[in-house]
């Protein structure tokens, strides 16, 4: 029995240690939900206004009646709330509200036939809806189920027309039927709103998508969202991959981002792995190499290189003195990100090859040196695009051949560093400022962002802004799906 217990404990420890840590984490707080509540309330009103009801036919004594063309004219949500439902998802609740509606009547009493409008009001409307939030098989956030309970306290009717007062006694009978039918339509409307329409909006959140022609990013959920009374927390893989070889990815050994705050509407946590997987994927895609020659080569640097390697050129072939000199920079390993409370840095190691370019023949190598550089990386958000701005912090070159040659390279340190700052860093920043989208639904943007750096990860706290209304976002998604289906 003891050995069995030990085995079970061992398996649990192995399972826990094998769990993949997230590269990206998002927390939506009560403040964020408060902002979403208005849009949700407006959306629910629109959905309930579109309720259609079947035609009612029947008889009561000598009365034969038909009720049709039911229209909901107004919804007055006296109390509506959107809150987290711990362990499940979201709770949308309506209490003590009212619905004003109208419909047409056709009534036959003996030989008298009468038509007209009926104005009615449903009062004491209560709706209790729980949206169960899970991840689907693709790792996408979705509403997997809806629990709905609706009730109507009472219903009143007002007849108009020639015999309106005569038919008032039918009101009790008709209101009972209408209340039942209306009550039966509320939950199906709420189910359609969540399972169909809201889920179509959640499909706009990127899961596995291309960033550019070189790499893509995987934002699949690693587990179901964790819902408490204060927040909804989601763990995303947050992993870049090379489009040319999607299976060659970096293993995540980084720390798990820890979000402790609840003051802002939303928090985004990114570990070192998020950035390292991107750098690794670009490195494997072969973009971290550059040739600097001809018009891209600063004249003073070319002169200094020619002077430094004049003796080497003369020993190899004096005729090479006339030809242009070039530099080839190529990383020999993927850059490495380090995030500390003081900020984020990226360490880069590259091989710098000095070559002469005689026309019509292969380049002639003069020397090869190792460059070590460290960049400050400033992370920022705009809308829902994450961008990084690099700034050269430290630079060193040394020879791959001998310590003596390393001493000879000292005069090149300053000019090469300047060339890196002027020619290469702007190219890097022009690339990284395009940014990458974070996993937010279309129409939602970050505003008023604050970046905090921790050991091994960073946290971006922000508020949310609807650039489009909820209805507009859903209709755009439906329209896009329809166009893609053609």
PDB file of N, CA and C in Angstrom, residues 22-33 35-36 84 219 221 226 228 230-236 256-271 379 381 383-384 386 438-440 444-454 457-465:
ATOM      1  N   UNK A  22       3.352  28.990 -19.480  1.00  0.00           N
ATOM      2  CA  UNK A  22       2.896  29.905 -20.532  1.00  0.00           C
ATOM      3  C   UNK A  22       3.971  30.935 -20.884  1.00  0.00           C
ATOM      4  N   UNK A  23       4.043  31.252 -22.165  1.00  0.00           N
ATOM      5  CA  UNK A  23       4.901  32.361 -22.568  1.00  0.00           C
ATOM      6  C   UNK A  23       4.160  33.679 -22.497  1.00  0.00           C
ATOM      7  N   UNK A  24       2.822  33.589 -22.481  1.00  0.00           N
ATOM      8  CA  UNK A  24       1.964  34.769 -22.461  1.00  0.00           C
ATOM      9  C   UNK A  24       0.780  34.497 -21.544  1.00  0.00           C
ATOM     10  N   UNK A  25       0.445  35.473 -20.739  1.00  0.00           N
ATOM     11  CA  UNK A  25      -0.675  35.336 -19.811  1.00  0.00           C
ATOM     12  C   UNK A  25      -1.507  36.611 -19.857  1.00  0.00           C
ATOM     13  N   UNK A  26      -2.820  36.459 -19.820  1.00  0.00           N
ATOM     14  CA  UNK A  26      -3.709  37.625 -19.812  1.00  0.00           C
ATOM     15  C   UNK A  26      -4.689  37.499 -18.648  1.00  0.00           C
ATOM     16  N   UNK A  27      -4.831  38.589 -17.918  1.00  0.00           N
ATOM     17  CA  UNK A  27      -5.833  38.663 -16.852  1.00  0.00           C
ATOM     18  C   UNK A  27      -6.810  39.783 -17.169  1.00  0.00           C
ATOM     19  N   UNK A  28      -8.103  39.472 -17.160  1.00  0.00           N
ATOM     20  CA  UNK A  28      -9.155  40.486 -17.260  1.00  0.00           C
ATOM     21  C   UNK A  28      -9.775  40.623 -15.876  1.00  0.00           C
ATOM     22  N   UNK A  29      -9.833  41.838 -15.375  1.00  0.00           N
ATOM     23  CA  UNK A  29     -10.283  42.077 -14.006  1.00  0.00           C
ATOM     24  C   UNK A  29     -11.738  42.551 -13.981  1.00  0.00           C
ATOM     25  N   UNK A  30     -12.237  42.753 -12.751  1.00  0.00           N
ATOM     26  CA  UNK A  30     -13.590  43.281 -12.594  1.00  0.00           C
ATOM     27  C   UNK A  30     -13.759  44.638 -13.264  1.00  0.00           C
ATOM     28  N   UNK A  31     -12.688  45.434 -13.242  1.00  0.00           N
ATOM     29  CA  UNK A  31     -12.753  46.742 -13.903  1.00  0.00           C
ATOM     30  C   UNK A  31     -12.933  46.584 -15.412  1.00  0.00           C
ATOM     31  N   UNK A  32     -12.261  45.606 -15.983  1.00  0.00           N
ATOM     32  CA  UNK A  32     -12.444  45.334 -17.408  1.00  0.00           C
ATOM     33  C   UNK A  32     -13.835  44.840 -17.706  1.00  0.00           C
ATOM     34  N   UNK A  33     -14.363  44.019 -16.811  1.00  0.00           N
ATOM     35  CA  UNK A  33     -15.707  43.503 -16.993  1.00  0.00           C
ATOM     36  C   UNK A  33     -16.748  44.616 -16.881  1.00  0.00           C
ATOM     37  N   UNK A  35     -16.350  47.658 -17.879  1.00  0.00           N
ATOM     38  CA  UNK A  35     -16.357  48.336 -19.168  1.00  0.00           C
ATOM     39  C   UNK A  35     -17.115  47.517 -20.219  1.00  0.00           C
ATOM     40  N   UNK A  36     -16.992  46.185 -20.131  1.00  0.00           N
ATOM     41  CA  UNK A  36     -17.677  45.319 -21.081  1.00  0.00           C
ATOM     42  C   UNK A  36     -19.184  45.259 -20.823  1.00  0.00           C
ATOM     43  N   UNK A  84     -18.026  37.808 -12.891  1.00  0.00           N
ATOM     44  CA  UNK A  84     -17.352  36.524 -13.001  1.00  0.00           C
ATOM     45  C   UNK A  84     -18.098  35.485 -12.175  1.00  0.00           C
ATOM     46  N   UNK A 219      -0.725  31.238 -30.182  1.00  0.00           N
ATOM     47  CA  UNK A 219      -1.378  31.777 -28.987  1.00  0.00           C
ATOM     48  C   UNK A 219      -2.428  30.804 -28.453  1.00  0.00           C
ATOM     49  N   UNK A 221      -4.440  28.371 -26.090  1.00  0.00           N
ATOM     50  CA  UNK A 221      -4.569  28.241 -24.643  1.00  0.00           C
ATOM     51  C   UNK A 221      -3.984  26.908 -24.194  1.00  0.00           C
ATOM     52  N   UNK A 226      -8.941  30.259 -15.834  1.00  0.00           N
ATOM     53  CA  UNK A 226      -9.189  30.183 -14.391  1.00  0.00           C
ATOM     54  C   UNK A 226     -10.032  31.398 -14.003  1.00  0.00           C
ATOM     55  N   UNK A 228     -12.099  33.488 -11.111  1.00  0.00           N
ATOM     56  CA  UNK A 228     -12.358  33.760  -9.702  1.00  0.00           C
ATOM     57  C   UNK A 228     -13.380  34.890  -9.626  1.00  0.00           C
ATOM     58  N   UNK A 230     -12.755  37.796  -8.917  1.00  0.00           N
ATOM     59  CA  UNK A 230     -12.101  39.060  -9.256  1.00  0.00           C
ATOM     60  C   UNK A 230     -11.525  39.098 -10.663  1.00  0.00           C
ATOM     61  N   UNK A 231     -11.348  37.946 -11.292  1.00  0.00           N
ATOM     62  CA  UNK A 231     -10.650  37.979 -12.579  1.00  0.00           C
ATOM     63  C   UNK A 231     -10.882  36.710 -13.383  1.00  0.00           C
ATOM     64  N   UNK A 232     -10.509  36.804 -14.662  1.00  0.00           N
ATOM     65  CA  UNK A 232     -10.434  35.666 -15.567  1.00  0.00           C
ATOM     66  C   UNK A 232      -9.011  35.610 -16.077  1.00  0.00           C
ATOM     67  N   UNK A 233      -8.276  34.536 -15.759  1.00  0.00           N
ATOM     68  CA  UNK A 233      -6.867  34.392 -16.125  1.00  0.00           C
ATOM     69  C   UNK A 233      -6.725  33.346 -17.219  1.00  0.00           C
ATOM     70  N   UNK A 234      -5.951  33.681 -18.264  1.00  0.00           N
ATOM     71  CA  UNK A 234      -5.739  32.779 -19.389  1.00  0.00           C
ATOM     72  C   UNK A 234      -4.253  32.587 -19.635  1.00  0.00           C
ATOM     73  N   UNK A 235      -3.824  31.331 -19.746  1.00  0.00           N
ATOM     74  CA  UNK A 235      -2.436  30.978 -20.042  1.00  0.00           C
ATOM     75  C   UNK A 235      -2.327  30.581 -21.508  1.00  0.00           C
ATOM     76  N   UNK A 236      -1.554  31.345 -22.279  1.00  0.00           N
ATOM     77  CA  UNK A 236      -1.339  31.071 -23.695  1.00  0.00           C
ATOM     78  C   UNK A 236       0.081  30.529 -23.913  1.00  0.00           C
ATOM     79  N   UNK A 256       7.268  31.298 -15.041  1.00  0.00           N
ATOM     80  CA  UNK A 256       5.861  31.594 -15.308  1.00  0.00           C
ATOM     81  C   UNK A 256       5.559  33.032 -14.898  1.00  0.00           C
ATOM     82  N   UNK A 257       5.063  33.878 -15.823  1.00  0.00           N
ATOM     83  CA  UNK A 257       4.708  35.255 -15.428  1.00  0.00           C
ATOM     84  C   UNK A 257       3.659  35.236 -14.321  1.00  0.00           C
ATOM     85  N   UNK A 258       3.864  36.052 -13.316  1.00  0.00           N
ATOM     86  CA  UNK A 258       2.934  36.108 -12.188  1.00  0.00           C
ATOM     87  C   UNK A 258       2.248  37.477 -12.173  1.00  0.00           C
ATOM     88  N   UNK A 259       0.939  37.466 -12.327  1.00  0.00           N
ATOM     89  CA  UNK A 259       0.153  38.699 -12.284  1.00  0.00           C
ATOM     90  C   UNK A 259      -0.489  38.794 -10.903  1.00  0.00           C
ATOM     91  N   UNK A 260      -0.156  39.852 -10.184  1.00  0.00           N
ATOM     92  CA  UNK A 260      -0.660  40.012  -8.819  1.00  0.00           C
ATOM     93  C   UNK A 260      -1.705  41.123  -8.703  1.00  0.00           C
ATOM     94  N   UNK A 261      -1.724  42.053  -9.645  1.00  0.00           N
ATOM     95  CA  UNK A 261      -2.575  43.237  -9.511  1.00  0.00           C
ATOM     96  C   UNK A 261      -3.970  43.020 -10.091  1.00  0.00           C
ATOM     97  N   UNK A 262      -4.886  43.883  -9.634  1.00  0.00           N
ATOM     98  CA  UNK A 262      -6.262  43.875 -10.112  1.00  0.00           C
ATOM     99  C   UNK A 262      -6.762  45.293 -10.411  1.00  0.00           C
ATOM    100  N   UNK A 263      -5.867  46.303 -10.306  1.00  0.00           N
ATOM    101  CA  UNK A 263      -6.308  47.696 -10.378  1.00  0.00           C
ATOM    102  C   UNK A 263      -6.726  48.114 -11.785  1.00  0.00           C
ATOM    103  N   UNK A 264      -6.085  47.571 -12.806  1.00  0.00           N
ATOM    104  CA  UNK A 264      -6.404  47.957 -14.181  1.00  0.00           C
ATOM    105  C   UNK A 264      -7.363  46.953 -14.812  1.00  0.00           C
ATOM    106  N   UNK A 265      -7.851  47.309 -16.001  1.00  0.00           N
ATOM    107  CA  UNK A 265      -8.840  46.458 -16.652  1.00  0.00           C
ATOM    108  C   UNK A 265      -8.240  45.144 -17.143  1.00  0.00           C
ATOM    109  N   UNK A 266      -6.993  45.206 -17.607  1.00  0.00           N
ATOM    110  CA  UNK A 266      -6.373  44.021 -18.192  1.00  0.00           C
ATOM    111  C   UNK A 266      -4.880  44.039 -17.900  1.00  0.00           C
ATOM    112  N   UNK A 267      -4.317  42.841 -17.767  1.00  0.00           N
ATOM    113  CA  UNK A 267      -2.879  42.680 -17.569  1.00  0.00           C
ATOM    114  C   UNK A 267      -2.369  41.646 -18.559  1.00  0.00           C
ATOM    115  N   UNK A 268      -1.220  41.953 -19.162  1.00  0.00           N
ATOM    116  CA  UNK A 268      -0.555  41.054 -20.096  1.00  0.00           C
ATOM    117  C   UNK A 268       0.809  40.692 -19.530  1.00  0.00           C
ATOM    118  N   UNK A 269       1.036  39.412 -19.299  1.00  0.00           N
ATOM    119  CA  UNK A 269       2.329  38.947 -18.800  1.00  0.00           C
ATOM    120  C   UNK A 269       3.089  38.212 -19.893  1.00  0.00           C
ATOM    121  N   UNK A 270       4.357  38.573 -20.094  1.00  0.00           N
ATOM    122  CA  UNK A 270       5.200  37.955 -21.130  1.00  0.00           C
ATOM    123  C   UNK A 270       6.512  37.507 -20.497  1.00  0.00           C
ATOM    124  N   UNK A 271       6.860  36.243 -20.682  1.00  0.00           N
ATOM    125  CA  UNK A 271       8.104  35.728 -20.127  1.00  0.00           C
ATOM    126  C   UNK A 271       9.253  35.932 -21.105  1.00  0.00           C
ATOM    127  N   UNK A 379       9.996  47.780 -24.354  1.00  0.00           N
ATOM    128  CA  UNK A 379       8.755  47.172 -24.834  1.00  0.00           C
ATOM    129  C   UNK A 379       7.612  48.175 -24.707  1.00  0.00           C
ATOM    130  N   UNK A 381       3.256  49.093 -26.121  1.00  0.00           N
ATOM    131  CA  UNK A 381       2.010  48.616 -26.717  1.00  0.00           C
ATOM    132  C   UNK A 381       1.310  49.769 -27.403  1.00  0.00           C
ATOM    133  N   UNK A 383      -2.502  50.007 -29.312  1.00  0.00           N
ATOM    134  CA  UNK A 383      -3.674  49.244 -29.732  1.00  0.00           C
ATOM    135  C   UNK A 383      -3.587  47.853 -29.146  1.00  0.00           C
ATOM    136  N   UNK A 384      -3.360  46.855 -29.998  1.00  0.00           N
ATOM    137  CA  UNK A 384      -3.070  45.512 -29.497  1.00  0.00           C
ATOM    138  C   UNK A 384      -1.824  44.943 -30.169  1.00  0.00           C
ATOM    139  N   UNK A 386       2.256  44.671 -29.959  1.00  0.00           N
ATOM    140  CA  UNK A 386       3.397  44.748 -29.063  1.00  0.00           C
ATOM    141  C   UNK A 386       4.633  45.056 -29.896  1.00  0.00           C
ATOM    142  N   UNK A 438      -1.326  40.816 -30.018  1.00  0.00           N
ATOM    143  CA  UNK A 438      -1.550  39.990 -28.840  1.00  0.00           C
ATOM    144  C   UNK A 438      -2.940  39.375 -28.934  1.00  0.00           C
ATOM    145  N   UNK A 439      -3.218  38.320 -28.170  1.00  0.00           N
ATOM    146  CA  UNK A 439      -4.512  37.618 -28.324  1.00  0.00           C
ATOM    147  C   UNK A 439      -5.696  38.355 -27.713  1.00  0.00           C
ATOM    148  N   UNK A 440      -6.185  39.343 -28.468  1.00  0.00           N
ATOM    149  CA  UNK A 440      -7.398  40.061 -28.086  1.00  0.00           C
ATOM    150  C   UNK A 440      -8.378  40.004 -29.254  1.00  0.00           C
ATOM    151  N   UNK A 444     -11.075  45.364 -29.816  1.00  0.00           N
ATOM    152  CA  UNK A 444     -10.612  45.703 -28.470  1.00  0.00           C
ATOM    153  C   UNK A 444      -9.163  46.148 -28.536  1.00  0.00           C
ATOM    154  N   UNK A 445      -8.836  47.248 -27.874  1.00  0.00           N
ATOM    155  CA  UNK A 445      -7.473  47.775 -27.875  1.00  0.00           C
ATOM    156  C   UNK A 445      -7.024  48.109 -26.466  1.00  0.00           C
ATOM    157  N   UNK A 446      -5.697  48.077 -26.274  1.00  0.00           N
ATOM    158  CA  UNK A 446      -5.093  48.539 -25.037  1.00  0.00           C
ATOM    159  C   UNK A 446      -4.945  50.060 -25.082  1.00  0.00           C
ATOM    160  N   UNK A 447      -5.188  50.710 -23.950  1.00  0.00           N
ATOM    161  CA  UNK A 447      -4.895  52.135 -23.803  1.00  0.00           C
ATOM    162  C   UNK A 447      -4.281  52.351 -22.422  1.00  0.00           C
ATOM    163  N   UNK A 448      -3.579  53.469 -22.277  1.00  0.00           N
ATOM    164  CA  UNK A 448      -3.005  53.870 -20.986  1.00  0.00           C
ATOM    165  C   UNK A 448      -2.143  52.750 -20.402  1.00  0.00           C
ATOM    166  N   UNK A 449      -1.220  52.235 -21.209  1.00  0.00           N
ATOM    167  CA  UNK A 449      -0.405  51.096 -20.818  1.00  0.00           C
ATOM    168  C   UNK A 449       0.722  51.502 -19.874  1.00  0.00           C
ATOM    169  N   UNK A 450       1.041  50.622 -18.945  1.00  0.00           N
ATOM    170  CA  UNK A 450       2.180  50.781 -18.044  1.00  0.00           C
ATOM    171  C   UNK A 450       2.946  49.467 -18.040  1.00  0.00           C
ATOM    172  N   UNK A 451       4.259  49.528 -18.328  1.00  0.00           N
ATOM    173  CA  UNK A 451       5.095  48.324 -18.394  1.00  0.00           C
ATOM    174  C   UNK A 451       5.902  48.215 -17.105  1.00  0.00           C
ATOM    175  N   UNK A 452       5.838  47.047 -16.483  1.00  0.00           N
ATOM    176  CA  UNK A 452       6.629  46.760 -15.292  1.00  0.00           C
ATOM    177  C   UNK A 452       7.511  45.549 -15.556  1.00  0.00           C
ATOM    178  N   UNK A 453       8.793  45.676 -15.206  1.00  0.00           N
ATOM    179  CA  UNK A 453       9.750  44.606 -15.441  1.00  0.00           C
ATOM    180  C   UNK A 453      10.004  43.841 -14.141  1.00  0.00           C
ATOM    181  N   UNK A 454      10.010  42.513 -14.256  1.00  0.00           N
ATOM    182  CA  UNK A 454      10.283  41.634 -13.121  1.00  0.00           C
ATOM    183  C   UNK A 454      11.401  40.675 -13.531  1.00  0.00           C
ATOM    184  N   UNK A 457      10.326  38.081 -16.461  1.00  0.00           N
ATOM    185  CA  UNK A 457       9.121  38.393 -17.220  1.00  0.00           C
ATOM    186  C   UNK A 457       8.767  39.859 -17.043  1.00  0.00           C
ATOM    187  N   UNK A 458       7.825  40.310 -17.861  1.00  0.00           N
ATOM    188  CA  UNK A 458       7.313  41.681 -17.730  1.00  0.00           C
ATOM    189  C   UNK A 458       5.797  41.649 -17.717  1.00  0.00           C
ATOM    190  N   UNK A 459       5.217  42.659 -17.109  1.00  0.00           N
ATOM    191  CA  UNK A 459       3.763  42.786 -17.012  1.00  0.00           C
ATOM    192  C   UNK A 459       3.354  44.133 -17.594  1.00  0.00           C
ATOM    193  N   UNK A 460       2.371  44.104 -18.497  1.00  0.00           N
ATOM    194  CA  UNK A 460       1.807  45.337 -19.045  1.00  0.00           C
ATOM    195  C   UNK A 460       0.394  45.480 -18.509  1.00  0.00           C
ATOM    196  N   UNK A 461       0.187  46.502 -17.683  1.00  0.00           N
ATOM    197  CA  UNK A 461      -1.144  46.806 -17.185  1.00  0.00           C
ATOM    198  C   UNK A 461      -1.770  47.884 -18.054  1.00  0.00           C
ATOM    199  N   UNK A 462      -3.040  47.735 -18.376  1.00  0.00           N
ATOM    200  CA  UNK A 462      -3.673  48.698 -19.283  1.00  0.00           C
ATOM    201  C   UNK A 462      -5.178  48.723 -19.050  1.00  0.00           C
ATOM    202  N   UNK A 463      -5.809  49.707 -19.684  1.00  0.00           N
ATOM    203  CA  UNK A 463      -7.264  49.744 -19.747  1.00  0.00           C
ATOM    204  C   UNK A 463      -7.687  49.335 -21.154  1.00  0.00           C
ATOM    205  N   UNK A 464      -8.949  49.028 -21.299  1.00  0.00           N
ATOM    206  CA  UNK A 464      -9.464  48.552 -22.580  1.00  0.00           C
ATOM    207  C   UNK A 464     -10.320  49.617 -23.247  1.00  0.00           C
ATOM    208  N   UNK A 465     -10.316  49.566 -24.572  1.00  0.00           N
ATOM    209  CA  UNK A 465     -11.121  50.512 -25.353  1.00  0.00           C
ATOM    210  C   UNK A 465     -11.789  49.756 -26.491  1.00  0.00           C
TER     211      UNK A 465
END
